[in-house]
């Protein structure tokens, strides 16, 4: 099959609503959506603590999260695999080769991105924002929400960047999910499998979805960062 | 607690490291009165206001406010932040409209209709009725100062501390701000104005205090209101 024929076939699969293809896309969005929803609240709290509170070991934690940004997905996959495998300490949970294991892997991958970028966004908020809120009688929680609101464009940028990273990663998903059809096969693992079989059509179709997603997220990121730039005093 | 005083501080100590910027300082703010706090740049006016507002931790000090007598900073800080309002030299505008900024100062328990009315009244008071939907950060320095005063008024604190409230304002904005401060004083608000140049505030304060080398002194009112003249205030008597 030539490249042109494969691309033509891929477009027909995509636009024709091929069931197995769209199921793979659905699994990808579901797993990564759950992962980002689970990772965001603790990551934002951590980023807030690092940016606004003073405690021993804070600088060490900041540099740790910066380091974790560059940890390869496959290393995260391997570590969790060892923990979740039958011989591992969490083997009794029977999570290996499930969507939950994939979610766990993606949470671990998304967390440092959310913390590092969230920390940068929260740290850029003027100290007077917090003080003004508190001196106007706002509770700690109300002042916290205000600071989140003041840095919302930066936080949203962190969210989009983290989502873009986890939905496209293949290493951890392959190791932890096992690439089981209709259950743990997501876009990147499906592309890897189809390509290895020489079935390029589905790989190209899924690649197109990832490219569309990447450009949409990138566009949103630029829009959000532009908005943030305008709102800076 | 003596009702005569809105806020009392005893034995206030503050200083970075081993140094003492304030050493056993005592201060009493009479209810409904206006105090002008003067002193050279770096005398510690801003630091003192920030401590009184619960935004900066002193090394030591006993505070009395609204019937409470506190030596424990954690407890006192919460009450100071609720009841004593500090206005930065350059007021911070939250990222939103003027209305958003004003509504923030109102408690959640205030009803919807009441909120609407209070915001309208606050805007009318500062002469900015048409500014409700304007983006707060697009306002000029003078307008920001007035929005900050309206926001402070809505928070209805016991004491208002204003750090250089007329600094960097043109003559017209300065006069407007002073007019609002006079009205606040007439309403019975306890005010502390910190300024290195007291000549702009001749008719406003009931008492002028001077911060000098970590101590507070009574000072005579400035003799004349001369634009740009040096603010030399003789030290009269150190506060007990």
XYZ file of N, CA and C in Angstrom, chain A residues 125-138 141-143 145-146 149-150 152-153 230-233, chain B residues 50 53 55 81-82 84-86 88 90-96 100 103-106 135 137 144 151-152 155:
162
model
N 1.886 36.039 40.647
C 0.812 36.904 41.172
C 1.412 37.868 42.200
N 1.040 39.119 42.080
C 1.532 40.169 42.974
C 1.176 39.844 44.433
N 2.157 40.003 45.300
C 1.955 39.759 46.742
C 0.788 40.594 47.283
N 0.587 41.777 46.685
C -0.487 42.659 47.159
C -1.862 42.054 46.951
N -1.984 41.117 45.988
C -3.291 40.488 45.737
C -3.746 39.762 47.002
N -2.833 38.943 47.542
C -3.138 38.183 48.761
C -3.403 39.138 49.930
N -2.506 40.112 50.081
C -2.631 41.034 51.215
C -3.910 41.855 51.130
N -4.233 42.315 49.914
C -5.453 43.106 49.761
C -6.667 42.266 50.119
N -6.688 41.037 49.644
C -7.820 40.156 49.943
C -7.952 39.942 51.446
N -6.839 39.658 52.103
C -6.884 39.382 53.542
C -7.290 40.619 54.335
N -6.730 41.775 53.932
C -7.029 42.981 54.702
C -8.465 43.460 54.452
N -9.062 42.975 53.371
C -10.481 43.288 53.137
C -11.382 42.320 53.916
N -10.758 41.458 54.694
C -11.523 40.561 55.555
C -11.775 39.191 54.961
N -11.156 38.897 53.807
C -11.387 37.591 53.177
C -10.759 36.477 54.015
N -9.389 30.793 52.634
C -9.893 30.087 51.452
C -10.307 31.062 50.343
N -10.973 32.158 50.754
C -11.403 33.144 49.749
C -10.184 33.806 49.095
N -9.162 34.092 49.922
C -7.946 34.700 49.374
C -7.224 33.710 48.451
N -8.689 31.345 46.662
C -9.437 31.309 45.397
C -9.135 32.542 44.556
N -8.951 33.677 45.229
C -8.636 34.903 44.489
C -7.291 34.767 43.784
N -7.641 32.697 40.831
C -8.315 33.452 39.766
C -7.335 34.420 39.086
N -6.494 35.048 39.897
C -5.524 35.998 39.343
C -4.531 35.296 38.408
N -5.260 32.480 36.652
C -6.031 31.450 35.931
C -5.491 31.149 34.540
N -4.951 32.135 33.856
C -4.467 31.875 32.494
C -3.206 30.995 32.535
N -2.161 40.072 28.514
C -2.929 41.320 28.484
C -3.338 41.718 29.895
N -3.661 40.693 30.708
C -4.217 41.021 32.020
C -3.152 41.382 33.061
N -1.880 41.180 32.704
C -0.842 41.480 33.687
C -0.762 42.986 33.922
N -0.754 43.409 35.211
C -0.756 44.846 35.464
C 0.569 45.500 35.109
N 1.820 47.867 58.423
C 1.618 46.458 58.036
C 1.500 45.565 59.276
N -1.897 46.044 60.688
C -2.939 45.413 59.860
C -2.839 43.887 59.888
N -0.376 42.095 58.724
C 0.258 41.566 57.513
C 1.737 41.251 57.741
N -6.478 41.340 60.634
C -6.742 41.293 59.190
C -8.222 41.506 58.882
N -9.076 41.146 59.825
C -10.514 41.321 59.604
C -10.968 42.741 59.895
N -8.822 45.628 60.715
C -7.951 46.761 60.382
C -7.593 46.667 58.905
N -7.922 47.694 58.179
C -7.697 47.641 56.730
C -6.453 48.436 56.344
N -5.618 47.818 55.550
C -4.395 48.483 55.087
C -4.509 48.767 53.595
N -2.457 49.833 50.375
C -1.091 49.974 49.862
C -0.880 51.348 49.224
N 0.383 51.891 46.416
C -0.216 51.737 45.087
C -1.259 50.635 45.214
N -2.531 51.033 45.332
C -3.567 50.033 45.599
C -3.618 48.958 44.523
N -3.827 47.731 44.956
C -3.888 46.618 44.020
C -5.308 46.454 43.507
N -5.434 46.371 42.203
C -6.743 46.125 41.596
C -6.809 44.666 41.173
N -7.843 43.967 41.602
C -8.005 42.585 41.168
C -8.307 42.559 39.674
N -7.975 41.429 39.051
C -8.157 41.282 37.604
C -9.655 41.151 37.282
N -10.285 42.254 37.033
C -11.718 42.238 36.732
C -12.255 43.659 36.661
N -16.446 44.070 40.194
C -15.889 42.851 40.786
C -15.022 43.200 42.000
N -17.339 44.255 44.873
C -18.114 43.138 45.426
C -17.243 42.239 46.300
N -15.964 42.172 45.971
C -15.069 41.299 46.732
C -15.054 41.680 48.210
N -15.225 42.983 48.471
C -15.135 43.455 49.859
C -16.382 43.118 50.669
N -17.451 42.729 49.989
C -18.702 42.447 50.696
C -18.738 40.991 51.132
N -12.728 47.973 33.240
C -11.674 47.072 33.711
C -10.807 47.840 34.711
N -7.946 47.573 36.022
C -6.524 47.833 35.801
C -6.269 48.841 34.685
N -7.835 54.588 40.515
C -7.566 53.362 41.295
C -7.638 53.661 42.793
N -13.762 50.425 47.943
C -13.673 49.012 48.329
C -13.412 48.902 49.837
N -12.540 49.769 50.330
C -12.232 49.767 51.766
C -13.474 50.155 52.573
N -15.816 47.331 52.978
C -15.374 46.303 53.922
C -15.687 46.698 55.361
